[in-house]
Short mmCIF file of C-alpha atoms in Angstrom, two decimals:
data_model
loop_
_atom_site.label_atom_id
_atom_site.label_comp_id
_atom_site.label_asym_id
_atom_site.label_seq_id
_atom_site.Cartn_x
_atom_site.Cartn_y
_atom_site.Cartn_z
CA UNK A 49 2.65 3.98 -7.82
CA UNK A 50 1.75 7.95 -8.04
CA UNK A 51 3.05 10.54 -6.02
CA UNK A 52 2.58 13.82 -6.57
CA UNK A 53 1.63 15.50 -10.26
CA UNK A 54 4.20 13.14 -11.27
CA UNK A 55 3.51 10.02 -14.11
CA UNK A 56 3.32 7.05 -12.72
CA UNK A 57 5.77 4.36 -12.94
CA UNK A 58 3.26 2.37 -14.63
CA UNK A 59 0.17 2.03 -15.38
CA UNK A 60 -1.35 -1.19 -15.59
CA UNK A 61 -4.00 -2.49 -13.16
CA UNK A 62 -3.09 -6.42 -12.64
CA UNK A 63 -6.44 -7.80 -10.92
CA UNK A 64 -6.46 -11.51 -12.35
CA UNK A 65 -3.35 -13.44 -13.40
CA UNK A 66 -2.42 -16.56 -12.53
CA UNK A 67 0.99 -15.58 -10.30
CA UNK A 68 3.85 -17.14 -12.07
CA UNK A 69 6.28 -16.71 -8.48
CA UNK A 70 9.68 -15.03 -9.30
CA UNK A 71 8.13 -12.34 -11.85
CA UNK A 72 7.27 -9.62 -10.37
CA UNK A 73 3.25 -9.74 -10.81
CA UNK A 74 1.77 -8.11 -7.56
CA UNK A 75 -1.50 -8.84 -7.77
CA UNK A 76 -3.77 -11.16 -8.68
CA UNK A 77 -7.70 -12.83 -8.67
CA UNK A 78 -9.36 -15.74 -10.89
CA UNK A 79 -11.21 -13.50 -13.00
CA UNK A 80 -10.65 -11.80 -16.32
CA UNK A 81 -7.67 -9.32 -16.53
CA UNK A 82 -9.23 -5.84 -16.53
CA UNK A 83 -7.30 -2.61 -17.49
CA UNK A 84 -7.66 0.57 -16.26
CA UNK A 85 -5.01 2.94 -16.50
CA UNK A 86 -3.00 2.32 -19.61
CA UNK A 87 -0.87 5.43 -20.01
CA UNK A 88 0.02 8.76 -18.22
CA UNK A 89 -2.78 10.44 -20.26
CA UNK A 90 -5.45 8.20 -18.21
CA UNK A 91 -4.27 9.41 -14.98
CA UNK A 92 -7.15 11.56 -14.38
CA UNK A 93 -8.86 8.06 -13.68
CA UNK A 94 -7.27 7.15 -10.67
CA UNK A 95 -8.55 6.98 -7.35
CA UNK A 96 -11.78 7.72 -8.53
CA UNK A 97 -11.12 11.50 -9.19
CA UNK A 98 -13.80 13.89 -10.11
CA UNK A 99 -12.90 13.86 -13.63
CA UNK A 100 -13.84 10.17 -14.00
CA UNK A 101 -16.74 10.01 -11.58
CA UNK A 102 -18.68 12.69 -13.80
CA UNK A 103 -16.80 12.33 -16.87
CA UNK A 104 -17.31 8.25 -16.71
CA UNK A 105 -21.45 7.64 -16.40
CA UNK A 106 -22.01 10.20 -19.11
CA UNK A 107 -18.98 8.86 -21.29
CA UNK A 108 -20.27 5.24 -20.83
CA UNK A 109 -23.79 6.10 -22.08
CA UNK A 110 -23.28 8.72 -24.86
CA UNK A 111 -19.69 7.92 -25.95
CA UNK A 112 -19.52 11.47 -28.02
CA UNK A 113 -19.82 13.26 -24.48
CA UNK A 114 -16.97 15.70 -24.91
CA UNK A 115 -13.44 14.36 -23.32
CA UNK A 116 -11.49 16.65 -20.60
CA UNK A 117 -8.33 17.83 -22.29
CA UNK A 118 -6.07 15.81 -19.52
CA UNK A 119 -7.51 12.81 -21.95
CA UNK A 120 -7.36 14.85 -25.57
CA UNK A 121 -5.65 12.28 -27.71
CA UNK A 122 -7.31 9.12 -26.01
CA UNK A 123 -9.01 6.40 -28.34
CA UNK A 124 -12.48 5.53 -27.92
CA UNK A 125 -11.76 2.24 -27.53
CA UNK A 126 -9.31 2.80 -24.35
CA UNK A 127 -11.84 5.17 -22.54
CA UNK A 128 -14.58 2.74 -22.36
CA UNK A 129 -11.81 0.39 -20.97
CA UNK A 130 -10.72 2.21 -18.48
CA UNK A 131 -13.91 3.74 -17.88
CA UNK A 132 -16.09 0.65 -17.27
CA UNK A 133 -13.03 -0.60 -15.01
CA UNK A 134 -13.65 2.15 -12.83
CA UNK A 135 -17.34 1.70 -13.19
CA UNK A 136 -17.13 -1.53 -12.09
CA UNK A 137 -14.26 -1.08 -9.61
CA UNK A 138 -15.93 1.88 -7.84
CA UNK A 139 -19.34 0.52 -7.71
CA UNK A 140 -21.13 0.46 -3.87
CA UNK A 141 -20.75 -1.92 -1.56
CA UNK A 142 -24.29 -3.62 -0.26
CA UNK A 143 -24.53 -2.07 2.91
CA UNK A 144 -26.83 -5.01 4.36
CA UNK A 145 -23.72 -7.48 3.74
CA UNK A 146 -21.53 -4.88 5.92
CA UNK A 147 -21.29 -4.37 9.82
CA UNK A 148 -21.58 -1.35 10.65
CA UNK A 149 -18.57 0.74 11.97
CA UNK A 150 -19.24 3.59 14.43
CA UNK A 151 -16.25 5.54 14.40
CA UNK A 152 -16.58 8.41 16.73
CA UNK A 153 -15.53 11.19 14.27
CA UNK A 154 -16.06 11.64 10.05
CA UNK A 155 -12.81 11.77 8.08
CA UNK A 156 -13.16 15.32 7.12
CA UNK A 157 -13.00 14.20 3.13
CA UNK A 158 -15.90 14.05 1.03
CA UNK A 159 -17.29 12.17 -0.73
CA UNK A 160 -14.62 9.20 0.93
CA UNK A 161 -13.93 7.09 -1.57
CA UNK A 162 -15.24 3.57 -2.22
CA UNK A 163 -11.26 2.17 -2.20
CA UNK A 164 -8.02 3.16 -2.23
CA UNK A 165 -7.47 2.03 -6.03
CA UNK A 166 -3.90 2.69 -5.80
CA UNK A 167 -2.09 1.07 -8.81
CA UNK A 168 1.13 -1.22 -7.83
CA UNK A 169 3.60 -2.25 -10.17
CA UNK A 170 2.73 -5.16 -12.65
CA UNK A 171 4.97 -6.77 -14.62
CA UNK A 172 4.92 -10.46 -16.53
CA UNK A 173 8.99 -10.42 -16.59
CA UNK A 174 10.04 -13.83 -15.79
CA UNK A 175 13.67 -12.95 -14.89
CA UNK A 176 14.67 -15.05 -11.76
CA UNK A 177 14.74 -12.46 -8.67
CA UNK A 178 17.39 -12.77 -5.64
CA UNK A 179 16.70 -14.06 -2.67
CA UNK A 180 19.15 -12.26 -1.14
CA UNK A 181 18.29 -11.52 2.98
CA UNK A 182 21.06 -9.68 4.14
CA UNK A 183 21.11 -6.17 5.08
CA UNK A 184 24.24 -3.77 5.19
CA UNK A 185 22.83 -2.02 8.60
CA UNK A 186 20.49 -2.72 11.17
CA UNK A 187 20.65 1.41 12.00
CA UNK A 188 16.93 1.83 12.59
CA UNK A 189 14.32 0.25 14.30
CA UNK A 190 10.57 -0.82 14.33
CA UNK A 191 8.92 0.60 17.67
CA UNK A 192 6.58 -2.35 18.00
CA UNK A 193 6.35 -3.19 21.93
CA UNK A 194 5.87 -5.60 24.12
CA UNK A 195 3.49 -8.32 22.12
CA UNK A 196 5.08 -11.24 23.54
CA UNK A 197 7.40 -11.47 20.72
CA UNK A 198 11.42 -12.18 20.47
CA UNK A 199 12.66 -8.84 21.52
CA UNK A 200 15.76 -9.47 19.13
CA UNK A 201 13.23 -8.78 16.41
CA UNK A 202 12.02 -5.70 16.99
CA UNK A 203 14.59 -4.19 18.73
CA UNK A 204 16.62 -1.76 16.70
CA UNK A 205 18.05 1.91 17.13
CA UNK A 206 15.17 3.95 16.85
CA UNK A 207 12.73 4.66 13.71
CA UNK A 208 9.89 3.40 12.39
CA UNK A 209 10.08 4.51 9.08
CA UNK A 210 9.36 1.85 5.74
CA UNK A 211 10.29 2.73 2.27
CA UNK A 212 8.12 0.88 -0.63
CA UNK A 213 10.44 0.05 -4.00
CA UNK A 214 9.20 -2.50 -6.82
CA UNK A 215 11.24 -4.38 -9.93
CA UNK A 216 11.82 -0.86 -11.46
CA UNK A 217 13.52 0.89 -8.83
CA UNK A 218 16.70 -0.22 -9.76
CA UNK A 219 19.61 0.75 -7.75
CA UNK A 220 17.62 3.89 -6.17
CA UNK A 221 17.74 2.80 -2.26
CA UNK A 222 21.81 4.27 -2.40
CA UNK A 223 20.40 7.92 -2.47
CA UNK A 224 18.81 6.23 1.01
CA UNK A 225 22.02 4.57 1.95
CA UNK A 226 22.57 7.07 4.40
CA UNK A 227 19.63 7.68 5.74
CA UNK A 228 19.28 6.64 9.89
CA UNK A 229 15.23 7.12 9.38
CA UNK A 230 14.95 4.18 7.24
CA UNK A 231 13.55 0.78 9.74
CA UNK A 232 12.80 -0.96 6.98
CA UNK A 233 11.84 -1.90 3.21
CA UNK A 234 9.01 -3.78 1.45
CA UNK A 235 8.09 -4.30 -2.16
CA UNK A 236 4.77 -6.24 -2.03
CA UNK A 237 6.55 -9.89 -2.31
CA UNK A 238 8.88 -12.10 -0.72
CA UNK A 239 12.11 -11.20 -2.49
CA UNK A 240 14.08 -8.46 -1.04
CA UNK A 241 14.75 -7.77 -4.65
CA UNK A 242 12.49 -8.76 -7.08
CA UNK A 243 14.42 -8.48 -10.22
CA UNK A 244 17.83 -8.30 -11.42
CA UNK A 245 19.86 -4.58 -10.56
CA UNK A 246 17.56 -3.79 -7.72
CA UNK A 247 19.02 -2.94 -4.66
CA UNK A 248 17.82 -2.58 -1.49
CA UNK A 249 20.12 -3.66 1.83
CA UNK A 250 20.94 -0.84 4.43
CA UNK A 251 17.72 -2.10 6.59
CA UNK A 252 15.38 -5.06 6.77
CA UNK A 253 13.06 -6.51 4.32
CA UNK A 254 9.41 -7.19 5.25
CA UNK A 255 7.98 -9.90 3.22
CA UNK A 256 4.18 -9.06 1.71
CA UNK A 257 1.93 -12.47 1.01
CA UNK A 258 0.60 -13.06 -2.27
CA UNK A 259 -0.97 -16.03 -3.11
CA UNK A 260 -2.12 -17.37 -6.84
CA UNK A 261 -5.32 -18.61 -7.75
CA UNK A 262 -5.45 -21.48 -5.57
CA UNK A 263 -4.86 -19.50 -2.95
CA UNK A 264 -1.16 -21.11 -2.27
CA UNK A 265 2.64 -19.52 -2.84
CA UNK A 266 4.82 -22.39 -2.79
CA UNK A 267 8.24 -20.53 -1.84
CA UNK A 268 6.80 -18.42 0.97
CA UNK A 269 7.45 -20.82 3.84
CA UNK A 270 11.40 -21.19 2.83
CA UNK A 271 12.14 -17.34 2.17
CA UNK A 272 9.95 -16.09 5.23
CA UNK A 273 12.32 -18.39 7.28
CA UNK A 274 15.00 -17.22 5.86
CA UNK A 275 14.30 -13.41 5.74
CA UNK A 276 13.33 -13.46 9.85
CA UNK A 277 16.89 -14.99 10.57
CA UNK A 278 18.31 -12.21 8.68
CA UNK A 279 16.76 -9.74 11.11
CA UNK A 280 13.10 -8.97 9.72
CA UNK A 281 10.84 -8.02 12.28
CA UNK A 282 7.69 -8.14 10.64
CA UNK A 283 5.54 -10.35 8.55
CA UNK A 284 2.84 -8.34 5.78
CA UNK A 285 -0.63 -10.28 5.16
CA UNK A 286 -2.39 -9.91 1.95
CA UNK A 287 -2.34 -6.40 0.24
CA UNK A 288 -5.11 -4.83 0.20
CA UNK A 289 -7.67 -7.44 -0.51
CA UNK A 290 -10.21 -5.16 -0.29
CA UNK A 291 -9.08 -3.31 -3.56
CA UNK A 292 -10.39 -4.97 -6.69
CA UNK A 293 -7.17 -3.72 -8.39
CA UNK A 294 -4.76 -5.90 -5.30
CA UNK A 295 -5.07 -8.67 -3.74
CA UNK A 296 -8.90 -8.69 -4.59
CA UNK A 297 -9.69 -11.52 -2.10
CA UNK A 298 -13.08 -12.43 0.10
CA UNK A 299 -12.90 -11.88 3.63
CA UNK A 300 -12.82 -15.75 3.95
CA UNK A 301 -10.11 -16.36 0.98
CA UNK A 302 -8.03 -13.65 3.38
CA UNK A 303 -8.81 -15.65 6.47
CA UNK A 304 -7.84 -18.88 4.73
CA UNK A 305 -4.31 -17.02 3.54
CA UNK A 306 -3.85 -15.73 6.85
CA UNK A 307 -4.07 -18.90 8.92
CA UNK A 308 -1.86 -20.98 5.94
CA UNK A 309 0.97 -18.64 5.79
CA UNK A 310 1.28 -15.94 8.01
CA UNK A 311 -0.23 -17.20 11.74
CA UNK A 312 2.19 -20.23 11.63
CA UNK A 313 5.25 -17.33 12.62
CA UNK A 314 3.43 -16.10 15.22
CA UNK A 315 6.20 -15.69 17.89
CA UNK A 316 8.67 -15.26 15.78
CA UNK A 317 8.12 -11.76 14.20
CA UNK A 318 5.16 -9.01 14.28
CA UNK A 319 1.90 -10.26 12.16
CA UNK A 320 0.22 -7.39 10.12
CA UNK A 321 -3.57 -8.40 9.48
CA UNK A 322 -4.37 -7.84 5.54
CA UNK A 323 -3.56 -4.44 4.99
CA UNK A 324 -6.89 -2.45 3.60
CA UNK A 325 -7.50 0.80 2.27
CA UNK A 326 -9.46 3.82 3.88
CA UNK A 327 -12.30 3.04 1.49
CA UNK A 328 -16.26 2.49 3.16
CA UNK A 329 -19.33 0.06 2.88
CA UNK A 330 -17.74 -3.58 2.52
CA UNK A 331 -14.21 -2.15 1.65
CA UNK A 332 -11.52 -0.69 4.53
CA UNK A 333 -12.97 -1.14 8.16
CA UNK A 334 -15.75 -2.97 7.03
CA UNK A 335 -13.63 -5.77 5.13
CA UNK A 336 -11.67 -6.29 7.90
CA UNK A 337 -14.73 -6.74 10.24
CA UNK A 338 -15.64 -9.22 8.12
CA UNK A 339 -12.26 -11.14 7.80
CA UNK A 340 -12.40 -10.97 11.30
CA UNK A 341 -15.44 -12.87 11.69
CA UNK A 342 -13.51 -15.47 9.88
CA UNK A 343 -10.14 -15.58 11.51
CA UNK A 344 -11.48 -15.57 15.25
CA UNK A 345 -8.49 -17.82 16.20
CA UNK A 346 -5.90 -15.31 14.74
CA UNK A 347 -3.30 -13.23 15.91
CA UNK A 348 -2.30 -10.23 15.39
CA UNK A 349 0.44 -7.63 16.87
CA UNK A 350 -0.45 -5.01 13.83
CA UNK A 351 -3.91 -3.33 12.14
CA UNK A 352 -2.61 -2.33 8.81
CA UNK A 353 -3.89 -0.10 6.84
CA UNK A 354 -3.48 2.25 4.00
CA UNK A 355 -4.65 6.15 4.05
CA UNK A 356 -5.13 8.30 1.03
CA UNK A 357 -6.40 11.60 -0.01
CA UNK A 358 -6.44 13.80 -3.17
CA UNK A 359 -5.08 17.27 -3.32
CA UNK A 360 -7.99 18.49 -5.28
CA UNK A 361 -10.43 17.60 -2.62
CA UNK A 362 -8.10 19.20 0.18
CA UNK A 363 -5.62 21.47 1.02
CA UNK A 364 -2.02 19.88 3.00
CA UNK A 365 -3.10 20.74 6.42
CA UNK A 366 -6.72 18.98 6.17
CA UNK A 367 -4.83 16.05 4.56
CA UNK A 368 -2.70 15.79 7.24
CA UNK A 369 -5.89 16.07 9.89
CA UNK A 370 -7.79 13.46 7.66
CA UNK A 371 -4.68 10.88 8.98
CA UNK A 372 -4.96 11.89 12.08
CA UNK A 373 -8.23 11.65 12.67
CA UNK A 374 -8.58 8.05 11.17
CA UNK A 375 -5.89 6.54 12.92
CA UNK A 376 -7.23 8.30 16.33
CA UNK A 377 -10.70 8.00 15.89
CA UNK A 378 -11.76 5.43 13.39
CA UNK A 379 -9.23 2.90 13.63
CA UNK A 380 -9.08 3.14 17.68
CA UNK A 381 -12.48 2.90 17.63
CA UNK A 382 -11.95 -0.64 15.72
CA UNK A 383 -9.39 -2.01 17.60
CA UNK A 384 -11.21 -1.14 21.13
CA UNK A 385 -14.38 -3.13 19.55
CA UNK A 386 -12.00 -6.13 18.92
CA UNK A 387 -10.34 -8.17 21.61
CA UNK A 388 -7.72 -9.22 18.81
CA UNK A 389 -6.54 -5.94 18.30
CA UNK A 390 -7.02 -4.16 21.80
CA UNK A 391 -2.88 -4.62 21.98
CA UNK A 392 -2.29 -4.83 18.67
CA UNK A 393 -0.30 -1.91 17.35
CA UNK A 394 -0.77 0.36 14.14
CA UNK A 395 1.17 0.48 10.90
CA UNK A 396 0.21 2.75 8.06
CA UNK A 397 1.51 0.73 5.63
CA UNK A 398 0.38 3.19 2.53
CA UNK A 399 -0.07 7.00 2.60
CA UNK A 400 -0.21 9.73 0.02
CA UNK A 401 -1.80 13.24 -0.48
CA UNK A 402 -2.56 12.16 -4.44
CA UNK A 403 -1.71 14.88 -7.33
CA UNK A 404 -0.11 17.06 -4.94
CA UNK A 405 3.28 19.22 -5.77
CA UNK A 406 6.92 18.39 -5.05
CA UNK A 407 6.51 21.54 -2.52
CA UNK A 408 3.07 19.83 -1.05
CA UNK A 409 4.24 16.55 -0.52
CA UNK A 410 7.40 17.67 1.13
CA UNK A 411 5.40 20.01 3.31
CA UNK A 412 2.62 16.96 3.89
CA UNK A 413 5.73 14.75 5.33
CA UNK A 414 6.93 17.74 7.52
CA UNK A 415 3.58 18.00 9.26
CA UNK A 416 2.81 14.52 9.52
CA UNK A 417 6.22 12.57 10.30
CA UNK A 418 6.64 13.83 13.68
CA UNK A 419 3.33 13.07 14.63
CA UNK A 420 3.98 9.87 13.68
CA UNK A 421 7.29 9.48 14.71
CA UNK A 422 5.86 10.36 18.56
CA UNK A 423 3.17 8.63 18.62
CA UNK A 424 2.89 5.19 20.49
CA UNK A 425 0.24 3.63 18.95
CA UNK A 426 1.85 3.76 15.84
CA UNK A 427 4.28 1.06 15.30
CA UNK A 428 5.36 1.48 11.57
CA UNK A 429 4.72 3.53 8.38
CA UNK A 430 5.45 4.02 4.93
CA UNK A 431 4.82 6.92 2.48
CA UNK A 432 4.15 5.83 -0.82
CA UNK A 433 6.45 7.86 -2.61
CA UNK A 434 9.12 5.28 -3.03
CA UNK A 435 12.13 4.15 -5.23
CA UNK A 436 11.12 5.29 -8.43
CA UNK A 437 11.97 8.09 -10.69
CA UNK A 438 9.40 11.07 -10.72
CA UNK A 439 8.72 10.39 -6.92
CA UNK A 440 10.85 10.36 -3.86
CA UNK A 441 13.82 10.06 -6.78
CA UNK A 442 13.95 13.40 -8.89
CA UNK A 443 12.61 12.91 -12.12
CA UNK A 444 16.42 12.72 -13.75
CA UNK A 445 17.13 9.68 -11.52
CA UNK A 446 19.98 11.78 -10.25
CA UNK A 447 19.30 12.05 -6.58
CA UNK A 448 16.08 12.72 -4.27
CA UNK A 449 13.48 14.90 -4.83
CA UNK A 450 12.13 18.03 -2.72
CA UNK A 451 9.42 15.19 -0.90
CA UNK A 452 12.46 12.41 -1.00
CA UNK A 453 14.81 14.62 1.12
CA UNK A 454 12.43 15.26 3.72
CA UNK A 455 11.68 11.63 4.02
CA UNK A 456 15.45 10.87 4.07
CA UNK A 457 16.50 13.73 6.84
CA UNK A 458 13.28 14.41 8.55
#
């Protein structure tokens, strides 16, 4: 959870923990817990930056190779964590277990990354969460269309706009509260909020599927039910199971989630496919060809997927192209090769220009939100700034920040 040259709200990568339901753990696999970021002074390791790709190899083989100063102060110990983490999480794909995807135009970043390792909140509280599923005001909408669903579900006032909040974003949603741009929130779960104190009620809640090792969640079914007769219009499949640091799931383990407990409300609200980063080889586009090939009887009225970029790599108005053009060219380009998705709409569930300013992200969101707002395909996004202080909450916790305010008023 990063936004600009912020710290991030935290900083541990959950990939494998058995899911005890009502803490708020967002991820998890059946293999051994690995750590990657442990403290603001490892940030330079996210996303696969340039500091870790070079610094990381050399690091890994001569340990004395001399640290950046962004990680002066590190022990040894920590950096070959974290480093052979993102050794391991950033290694290729096999390109002969891939399909190939033809998109008709490059993203206009290079190199792209292998996957958008975007670290979500992990936490091993066991404090009971509410299930609370009513929201104060139905003011905006999700712009979905015509997919043969309940039109009471999707039809609001106008917006399309998601905010993302976690356990630690305690009461932050009131500097939203009067916001008329807000459609809906999500927090990677099934609780609208997932620990005691946080807030979140002036729209709908979209519930997010996570599964533990067995590949079950026990209080879905209930709390789904629940959620879409309190007005949510949309149902989220796995998170990013293409991300070693997420959901980390197989094509088929997401095609065996999907049909258990997300297909079975088709009908009754919108069904996102998995949601998967903009990474290449076996990860992004090509996961989701695979999962495909494994959920042939599925539905789907949404292609979810995530979008991110670094600063460093890019200046604001080539970040804001590089969206464009994947959601124009590379994801159309999918969907048109894929009778499931030929009417299926977009959501960019995840987006971010990473280690950008306050002034950068605010002017990212200015460029890109009406775009997004007017265009048709799209049915739904969310910028992953968020509920938490240091991102679209100023760094005092005292009201929004620059890139907040624009996604509140904008």
């Amino acid at each position: 959870m990063h936004l600009l040259t912020y710290p991030f709200v935290l900083l541990t990568l959950s990939v494998v923990v058995p899911e005890v339901f009502g803490a708020a753990v967002h991820h998890v696999h059946r293999q051994a817990s690995l750590i990657c970021y442990e403290d603001n002074s490892l940030r330079a390791l996210e996303r696969f930056s340039s500091d870790a790709a070079v610094f990381c190899p050399k690091f890994l083989k001569t340990p004395t190779e001399a640290v950046p100063s962004n990680l002066a102060g590190v022990s040894t110990s920590r950096l070959s964590s974290a480093c052979a983490c993102f050794q391991k999480t950033a290694a290729p794909a096999n390109p002969a277990s891939t399909p190939a995807i033809s998109p008709t135009s490059a993203p206009i970043v290079s190199p792209k990354p292998t996957t958008a390792s975007i670290v979500k909140a992990s936490s091993q509280s066991t404090a009971p969460a509410s299930t609370s599923t009513t929201p104060r005001s139905t003011a905006s909408s999700l712009a979905i269309g015509p997919t043969g669903l309940p039109t009471n579900t999707i039809a609001y006032a106008g917006g399309k706009r998601g905010l993302v909040y976690d356990y630690n974003s305690k009461d932050f949603s009131k500097f939203f509260q009067d916001s008329r741009k807000i459609a809906f929130g999500s927090n990677w779960g099934v609780k609208r909020s997932p620990a005691p104190g946080v807030t979140f009620d002036q729209a709908p809640f979209v519930p997010t599927i996570r599964v533990d090792g067995n590949l079950r969640n026990d209080e879905w079914i209930a709390n789904v039910k629940a959620l879409i007769g309190s007005g949510s219009p949309m149902i989220f499949a796995s998170n990013e199971p293409d991300n070693t640091g997420q959901a980390n799931l197989t094509p088929a383990q997401a095609a065996t989630v999907y049909k258990n407990y997300v297909q079975p409300f088709k009908g009754q609200a919108a069904l996102a496919a998995p949601a998967i980063t903009n990474g290449g080889g076996a990860t992004g586009l090509g996961f989701l060809e695979n999962f495909v090939g494994q959920c042939a009887e599925c539905h789907f009225d949404i292609i979810n997927v995530h979008h991110y970029v670094n600063r460093r790599d890019v200046n604001v108005e080539q970040a804001v192209s590089a969206v464009k053009s994947y959601l124009t060219n590379d994801v159309a380009v999918f969907k048109a090769k894929h009778p499931q998705f030929q009417n299926a709409k977009i959501c960019l569930g995840e987006f971010w220009l990473w280690e950008a300013s306050d002034d950068d992200g605010a002017n990212y969101l200015r460029a890109l939100l009406p775009w997004l707002d007017g265009n048709n395909d799209v049915a739904c996004y969310q910028a992953f700034g968020g509920l938490w202080q240091g991102n679209f909450i100023n760094s005092a916790g005292t009201g929004l920040s620059k890139s907040g305010q624009v996604y509140h008023d904008l």
